[in-house]
Amino acid sequence: MSLVNGLPAHVLLVHFVVVLVPLTALALVVCAIWPAAARRLGLVLPLLALVTLVSVPLTSNAGEWLEGHVADNALVRRHAELGDGLLPWAGGLFVLAAALWWKVGRTPATADSDTPRPGTPMRIAAAVLSLAVAAGAVVDVYRIGDSGAKAAWHDGYAKTASHGGDEG
């Protein structure tokens, strides 16, 4: 996929990644800490993580096409390098979401499962791992987006208004 309605597909697809990665990360952490939330979400969590996982290489491939159609510079290269690092984070979100769904689905609910509470060492480890992967994914998306904005806008606007009128 290279163009959508005359625009580079990367410019459109990146919005899915920017929304889905933090949303998936947040849902994963909440479900890892609070099993009742994981039970309520059910299959939604791993499906959300799968859509997130699929959106990353689609966006990266569209970005590689766009990279070949813009002037080569260090900012574009840096953005592309950072973008290549997101797939493992998205993969981690998916694996943890699927494992959590599998584990919670096989564990019977208890009467007090609606309240978050400390759990077994395995549950604590899963929550810490989920938090670490979620934080890594969100930080990586931020870094990639920041580098992409710098690459796209570094000389694309004037710091002062070019019109004579006050707009404020």
Coordinates of N, CA and C in Angstrom, one line a residue:
M1 N 0.9 -1.2 0.0 CA 0.0 0.0 0.0 C 0.9 1.2 0.0
S2 N 0.7 2.1 -1.0 CA 1.5 3.3 -1.0 C 0.7 4.6 -1.0
L3 N -0.4 4.7 -1.7 CA -1.2 5.9 -1.7 C -2.6 5.6 -1.3
V4 N -3.2 6.5 -0.6 CA -4.7 6.4 -0.3 C -5.3 7.7 -0.6
N5 N -6.1 7.7 -1.6 CA -6.8 9.0 -2.1 C -5.7 10.1 -2.4
G6 N -4.6 9.7 -2.9 CA -3.6 10.6 -3.3 C -2.6 11.0 -2.2
L7 N -2.8 10.6 -1.0 CA -1.9 10.8 0.1 C -1.1 9.6 0.4
P8 N 0.2 9.8 0.8 CA 1.0 8.7 1.2 C 0.3 7.9 2.4
A9 N 0.1 6.6 2.2 CA -0.6 5.7 3.1 C 0.0 5.8 4.5
H10 N 1.3 6.0 4.6 CA 2.0 6.1 5.9 C 1.4 7.2 6.8
V11 N 1.2 8.3 6.1 CA 0.6 9.5 6.9 C -0.7 9.2 7.5
L12 N -1.5 8.3 6.9 CA -2.8 7.9 7.4 C -2.7 6.8 8.4
L13 N -1.9 5.8 8.0 CA -1.8 4.6 8.9 C -1.2 4.8 10.2
V14 N -0.3 5.8 10.2 CA 0.4 6.1 11.5 C -0.5 6.5 12.6
H15 N -1.7 7.0 12.3 CA -2.7 7.4 13.3 C -3.2 6.2 14.0
F16 N -3.3 5.1 13.3 CA -3.8 3.8 13.9 C -2.8 3.4 15.0
V17 N -1.5 3.4 14.6 CA -0.5 3.0 15.5 C -0.4 3.9 16.7
V18 N -0.5 5.2 16.5 CA -0.4 6.2 17.6 C -1.6 6.0 18.6
V19 N -2.7 5.5 18.1 CA -3.8 5.3 19.0 C -3.8 3.9 19.6
L20 N -3.6 2.9 18.7 CA -3.7 1.5 19.2 C -2.6 1.0 20.1
V21 N -1.4 1.5 19.9 CA -0.3 1.0 20.9 C -0.6 1.5 22.3
P22 N -0.8 2.8 22.5 CA -1.1 3.2 23.9 C -2.4 2.6 24.5
L23 N -3.4 2.4 23.6 CA -4.7 1.8 24.1 C -4.5 0.4 24.5
T24 N -3.8 -0.4 23.7 CA -3.5 -1.8 24.0 C -2.6 -1.9 25.2
A25 N -1.6 -1.0 25.3 CA -0.7 -1.0 26.5 C -1.5 -0.8 27.8
L26 N -2.4 0.2 27.8 CA -3.2 0.5 28.9 C -4.1 -0.6 29.3
A27 N -4.8 -1.2 28.3 CA -5.7 -2.3 28.5 C -5.0 -3.5 29.1
L28 N -3.8 -3.8 28.6 CA -3.0 -4.9 29.1 C -2.6 -4.7 30.5
V29 N -2.1 -3.5 30.9 CA -1.7 -3.3 32.3 C -2.9 -3.4 33.2
V30 N -4.1 -2.8 32.8 CA -5.3 -2.9 33.7 C -5.7 -4.4 33.8
C31 N -5.7 -5.1 32.8 CA -6.1 -6.5 32.8 C -5.1 -7.4 33.6
A32 N -3.8 -7.0 33.5 CA -2.8 -7.8 34.3 C -2.9 -7.5 35.8
I33 N -3.3 -6.3 36.1 CA -3.4 -6.0 37.5 C -4.8 -6.4 38.1
W34 N -5.8 -6.3 37.3 CA -7.1 -6.6 37.7 C -7.8 -7.7 36.9
P35 N -7.7 -8.9 37.3 CA -8.2 -10.1 36.5 C -9.7 -9.9 36.2
A36 N -10.5 -9.3 37.0 CA -11.9 -9.1 36.7 C -12.1 -8.3 35.4
A37 N -11.2 -7.3 35.2 CA -11.3 -6.6 33.9 C -10.9 -7.4 32.8
A38 N -9.9 -8.3 33.0 CA -9.5 -9.2 31.9 C -10.7 -10.2 31.5
R39 N -11.4 -10.6 32.6 CA -12.5 -11.5 32.3 C -13.6 -10.8 31.6
R40 N -13.9 -9.5 31.9 CA -14.9 -8.7 31.3 C -14.5 -8.5 29.8
L41 N -13.3 -8.2 29.6 CA -12.9 -7.9 28.2 C -12.8 -9.2 27.4
G42 N -12.5 -10.3 28.0 CA -12.4 -11.6 27.3 C -11.5 -11.5 26.1
L43 N -12.0 -11.9 25.0 CA -11.2 -12.0 23.7 C -10.9 -10.7 23.1
V44 N -11.5 -9.6 23.6 CA -11.2 -8.3 23.1 C -9.8 -7.9 23.3
L45 N -9.2 -8.2 24.4 CA -7.8 -7.8 24.7 C -6.8 -8.4 23.6
P46 N -6.8 -9.7 23.5 CA -5.9 -10.3 22.5 C -6.2 -9.8 21.0
L47 N -7.5 -9.6 20.7 CA -7.9 -9.2 19.4 C -7.4 -7.7 19.2
L48 N -7.5 -6.9 20.2 CA -7.0 -5.5 20.1 C -5.5 -5.5 19.9
A49 N -4.8 -6.4 20.7 CA -3.3 -6.5 20.5 C -2.9 -7.1 19.1
L50 N -3.7 -8.0 18.6 CA -3.5 -8.5 17.3 C -3.6 -7.4 16.2
V51 N -4.7 -6.6 16.3 CA -4.9 -5.5 15.3 C -3.7 -4.5 15.5
T52 N -3.3 -4.3 16.7 CA -2.1 -3.4 16.9 C -0.9 -4.0 16.3
L53 N -0.7 -5.3 16.5 CA 0.5 -5.9 15.9 C 0.5 -5.9 14.4
V54 N -0.6 -6.1 13.8 CA -0.7 -6.1 12.3 C -0.5 -4.6 11.8
S55 N -1.0 -3.6 12.5 CA -0.9 -2.3 12.0 C 0.5 -1.8 12.0
V56 N 1.4 -2.3 12.8 CA 2.8 -1.8 12.8 C 3.5 -2.1 11.5
P57 N 3.6 -3.4 11.1 CA 4.3 -3.6 9.8 C 3.6 -3.0 8.6
L58 N 2.3 -2.9 8.6 CA 1.6 -2.2 7.5 C 2.1 -0.7 7.4
T59 N 2.2 -0.1 8.6 CA 2.6 1.3 8.7 C 4.1 1.5 8.3
S60 N 4.9 0.5 8.8 CA 6.3 0.5 8.5 C 6.6 0.4 7.0
N61 N 5.8 -0.6 6.4 CA 6.0 -0.8 4.9 C 5.6 0.4 4.1
A62 N 4.5 1.1 4.5 CA 4.1 2.3 3.9 C 5.1 3.4 4.1
G63 N 5.7 3.4 5.3 CA 6.8 4.4 5.6 C 8.0 4.1 4.7
E64 N 8.4 2.9 4.5 CA 9.5 2.6 3.6 C 9.3 3.1 2.2
W65 N 8.0 2.9 1.7 CA 7.7 3.4 0.4 C 7.9 4.9 0.4
L66 N 7.3 5.6 1.4 CA 7.4 7.0 1.5 C 8.9 7.5 1.6
E67 N 9.7 6.8 2.4 CA 11.1 7.1 2.5 C 11.8 7.2 1.1
G68 N 11.4 6.3 0.3 CA 12.0 6.3 -1.1 C 11.5 7.4 -2.0
H69 N 10.5 8.1 -1.5 CA 9.9 9.2 -2.3 C 10.1 10.6 -1.7
V70 N 10.9 10.7 -0.7 CA 11.2 12.0 -0.1 C 12.7 12.2 -0.2
A71 N 13.2 13.4 0.0 CA 14.6 13.7 0.0 C 15.3 13.0 1.1
D72 N 16.4 12.4 0.9 CA 17.2 11.7 1.9 C 17.8 12.7 2.8
N73 N 17.6 12.5 4.1 CA 18.3 13.3 5.1 C 18.4 12.5 6.4
A74 N 19.2 13.0 7.3 CA 19.5 12.3 8.6 C 18.2 12.2 9.4
L75 N 17.3 13.1 9.4 CA 16.1 13.1 10.2 C 15.2 11.9 9.7
V76 N 15.1 11.8 8.4 CA 14.2 10.7 7.8 C 14.9 9.4 8.2
R77 N 16.2 9.3 8.0 CA 16.9 8.0 8.3 C 16.7 7.6 9.8
R78 N 16.8 8.6 10.7 CA 16.6 8.4 12.1 C 15.2 7.9 12.4
H79 N 14.2 8.5 11.8 CA 12.8 8.1 12.0 C 12.6 6.7 11.5
A80 N 13.2 6.3 10.4 CA 13.0 5.0 9.8 C 13.7 4.0 10.8
E81 N 14.9 4.3 11.3 CA 15.6 3.4 12.2 C 14.7 3.2 13.5
L82 N 14.2 4.2 14.0 CA 13.4 4.1 15.2 C 12.1 3.3 14.9
G83 N 11.5 3.5 13.8 CA 10.3 2.8 13.4 C 10.5 1.3 13.3
D84 N 11.7 0.9 12.9 CA 12.0 -0.5 12.8 C 12.0 -1.2 14.1
G85 N 12.1 -0.5 15.2 CA 12.2 -1.1 16.5 C 10.8 -1.3 17.2
L86 N 9.7 -0.8 16.6 CA 8.4 -0.9 17.3 C 7.8 -2.3 17.2
L87 N 8.1 -3.1 16.1 CA 7.5 -4.4 16.0 C 7.7 -5.3 17.1
P88 N 8.9 -5.4 17.7 CA 9.1 -6.3 18.9 C 8.2 -5.9 20.1
W89 N 8.1 -4.6 20.3 CA 7.2 -4.1 21.4 C 5.8 -4.5 21.1
A90 N 5.3 -4.3 19.9 CA 3.9 -4.7 19.5 C 3.7 -6.2 19.7
G91 N 4.8 -7.0 19.3 CA 4.7 -8.4 19.5 C 4.6 -8.8 20.9
G92 N 5.4 -8.1 21.8 CA 5.3 -8.3 23.2 C 4.0 -8.1 23.8
L93 N 3.4 -7.0 23.3 CA 2.0 -6.7 23.8 C 1.0 -7.8 23.4
F94 N 1.2 -8.3 22.2 CA 0.3 -9.4 21.7 C 0.5 -10.6 22.5
V95 N 1.7 -11.0 22.7 CA 2.0 -12.3 23.4 C 1.5 -12.2 24.8
L96 N 1.8 -11.1 25.5 CA 1.3 -11.0 26.9 C -0.2 -10.9 27.0
A97 N -0.9 -10.2 26.0 CA -2.3 -10.2 26.0 C -2.9 -11.5 25.8
A98 N -2.3 -12.3 24.8 CA -2.8 -13.7 24.6 C -2.6 -14.6 25.8
A99 N -1.5 -14.5 26.4 CA -1.2 -15.3 27.6 C -2.1 -14.9 28.7
L100 N -2.3 -13.7 28.9 CA -3.2 -13.2 30.0 C -4.6 -13.7 29.7
W101 N -5.1 -13.6 28.5 CA -6.4 -14.1 28.2 C -6.5 -15.6 28.4
W102 N -5.5 -16.3 28.0 CA -5.5 -17.8 28.2 C -5.5 -18.1 29.7
K103 N -4.7 -17.4 30.5 CA -4.6 -17.8 31.9 C -5.9 -17.4 32.6
V104 N -6.4 -16.2 32.4 CA -7.6 -15.7 33.1 C -8.8 -16.5 32.7
G105 N -8.9 -16.9 31.4 CA -10.0 -17.8 31.0 C -10.0 -19.1 31.6
R106 N -8.9 -19.6 32.1 CA -8.8 -20.9 32.7 C -8.8 -20.9 34.2
T107 N -8.9 -19.7 34.7 CA -8.9 -19.5 36.2 C -10.3 -19.1 36.6
P108 N -10.9 -19.9 37.5 CA -12.3 -19.6 37.9 C -12.4 -18.2 38.7
A109 N -13.4 -17.5 38.4 CA -13.6 -16.2 39.1 C -14.0 -16.5 40.6
T110 N -13.6 -15.6 41.5 CA -13.9 -15.8 42.9 C -14.9 -14.7 43.2
A111 N -15.5 -14.8 44.4 CA -16.5 -13.8 44.8 C -16.0 -12.4 44.9
D112 N -14.7 -12.3 45.3 CA -14.1 -10.9 45.4 C -13.2 -10.6 44.3
S113 N -13.4 -11.2 43.1 CA -12.5 -10.9 42.0 C -12.8 -9.5 41.3
D114 N -13.8 -8.8 41.8 CA -14.0 -7.5 41.2 C -13.1 -6.4 41.8
T115 N -12.4 -6.8 42.9 CA -11.5 -5.8 43.5 C -10.1 -6.2 43.3
P116 N -9.3 -5.2 42.8 CA -7.8 -5.5 42.6 C -7.2 -5.9 44.0
R117 N -6.4 -6.9 44.0 CA -5.7 -7.3 45.2 C -4.4 -8.0 44.8
P118 N -3.4 -8.0 45.8 CA -2.2 -8.7 45.5 C -2.4 -10.2 45.2
G119 N -1.6 -10.7 44.4 CA -1.8 -12.1 44.0 C -0.6 -13.0 44.2
T120 N -0.5 -14.0 43.5 CA 0.6 -14.9 43.5 C 1.8 -14.3 42.9
P121 N 3.0 -14.9 43.1 CA 4.2 -14.4 42.5 C 4.1 -14.4 41.0
M122 N 3.4 -15.4 40.4 CA 3.2 -15.4 38.9 C 2.4 -14.3 38.5
R123 N 1.3 -13.9 39.2 CA 0.5 -12.8 38.8 C 1.3 -11.5 38.9
I124 N 2.1 -11.3 40.0 CA 2.9 -10.1 40.2 C 3.9 -10.0 39.0
A125 N 4.5 -11.1 38.7 CA 5.5 -11.1 37.6 C 4.8 -10.7 36.3
A126 N 3.7 -11.2 36.0 CA 2.9 -10.9 34.8 C 2.6 -9.4 34.8
A127 N 2.2 -8.9 35.9 CA 1.8 -7.5 36.0 C 3.0 -6.6 35.7
V128 N 4.2 -6.9 36.4 CA 5.4 -6.2 36.2 C 5.9 -6.3 34.7
L129 N 5.9 -7.5 34.2 CA 6.3 -7.6 32.8 C 5.4 -6.9 31.8
S130 N 4.1 -6.9 32.1 CA 3.1 -6.2 31.3 C 3.4 -4.7 31.4
L131 N 3.6 -4.2 32.6 CA 3.9 -2.8 32.7 C 5.2 -2.4 32.0
A132 N 6.2 -3.2 32.1 CA 7.5 -2.9 31.4 C 7.3 -2.9 29.9
V133 N 6.6 -3.9 29.3 CA 6.4 -3.9 27.9 C 5.5 -2.8 27.4
A134 N 4.5 -2.5 28.2 CA 3.6 -1.4 27.9 C 4.3 -0.1 27.9
A135 N 5.1 0.2 28.9 CA 5.8 1.4 29.0 C 6.8 1.5 27.8
G136 N 7.5 0.4 27.5 CA 8.5 0.4 26.4 C 7.8 0.7 25.1
A137 N 6.7 0.1 24.9 CA 5.9 0.4 23.6 C 5.5 1.8 23.5
V138 N 4.9 2.3 24.6 CA 4.4 3.7 24.5 C 5.6 4.7 24.3
V139 N 6.7 4.5 25.1 CA 7.8 5.4 24.9 C 8.4 5.3 23.5
D140 N 8.4 4.1 22.9 CA 8.9 3.9 21.6 C 8.0 4.7 20.6
V141 N 6.7 4.5 20.7 CA 5.8 5.3 19.8 C 6.0 6.8 19.9
Y142 N 6.2 7.2 21.1 CA 6.5 8.7 21.3 C 7.8 9.1 20.6
R143 N 8.8 8.3 20.8 CA 10.1 8.7 20.2 C 10.0 8.6 18.6
I144 N 9.3 7.6 18.1 CA 9.2 7.5 16.7 C 8.3 8.7 16.2
G145 N 7.2 9.0 16.8 CA 6.4 10.1 16.4 C 7.1 11.4 16.4
D146 N 7.9 11.6 17.5 CA 8.7 12.9 17.6 C 9.7 13.0 16.5
S147 N 10.4 11.9 16.2 CA 11.4 11.9 15.1 C 10.7 12.1 13.8
G148 N 9.5 11.5 13.6 CA 8.8 11.7 12.3 C 8.3 13.1 12.1
A149 N 7.8 13.7 13.2 CA 7.4 15.1 13.1 C 8.5 16.0 12.8
K150 N 9.7 15.8 13.4 CA 10.9 16.6 13.1 C 11.3 16.4 11.7
A151 N 11.2 15.2 11.2 CA 11.6 14.9 9.8 C 10.7 15.6 8.8
A152 N 9.4 15.6 9.2 CA 8.4 16.2 8.2 C 8.3 17.7 8.3
W153 N 8.6 18.3 9.5 CA 8.4 19.7 9.7 C 9.6 20.5 9.9
H154 N 10.8 20.0 9.8 CA 12.0 20.7 10.2 C 12.2 22.0 9.5
D155 N 11.8 22.1 8.2 CA 11.9 23.3 7.5 C 10.6 23.7 6.8
G156 N 9.5 23.1 7.3 CA 8.2 23.2 6.7 C 7.3 24.4 7.1
Y157 N 7.8 25.2 8.0 CA 6.9 26.3 8.5 C 7.8 27.4 9.0
A158 N 7.2 28.6 9.0 CA 7.8 29.8 9.5 C 7.5 30.0 11.0
K159 N 8.5 30.4 11.8 CA 8.2 30.6 13.2 C 7.3 31.9 13.5
T160 N 7.2 32.7 12.5 CA 6.3 33.9 12.6 C 5.3 33.8 11.5
A161 N 4.2 34.4 11.7 CA 3.1 34.4 10.7 C 3.5 35.2 9.5
S162 N 3.1 34.6 8.4 CA 3.5 35.3 7.1 C 2.4 36.3 6.7
H163 N 1.3 36.3 7.4 CA 0.2 37.3 7.0 C 0.3 38.5 7.9
G164 N -0.2 39.6 7.4 CA -0.1 40.9 8.2 C -1.1 41.0 9.3
G165 N -2.2 40.2 9.3 CA -3.3 40.4 10.3 C -3.0 39.6 11.6
D166 N -3.7 40.1 12.6 CA -3.7 39.3 13.9 C -4.7 38.2 13.9
E167 N -4.3 37.0 14.2 CA -5.3 35.9 14.2 C -5.6 35.5 15.6
G168 N -5.2 36.2 16.6 CA -5.4 35.7 17.9 C -6.3 36.5 18.8

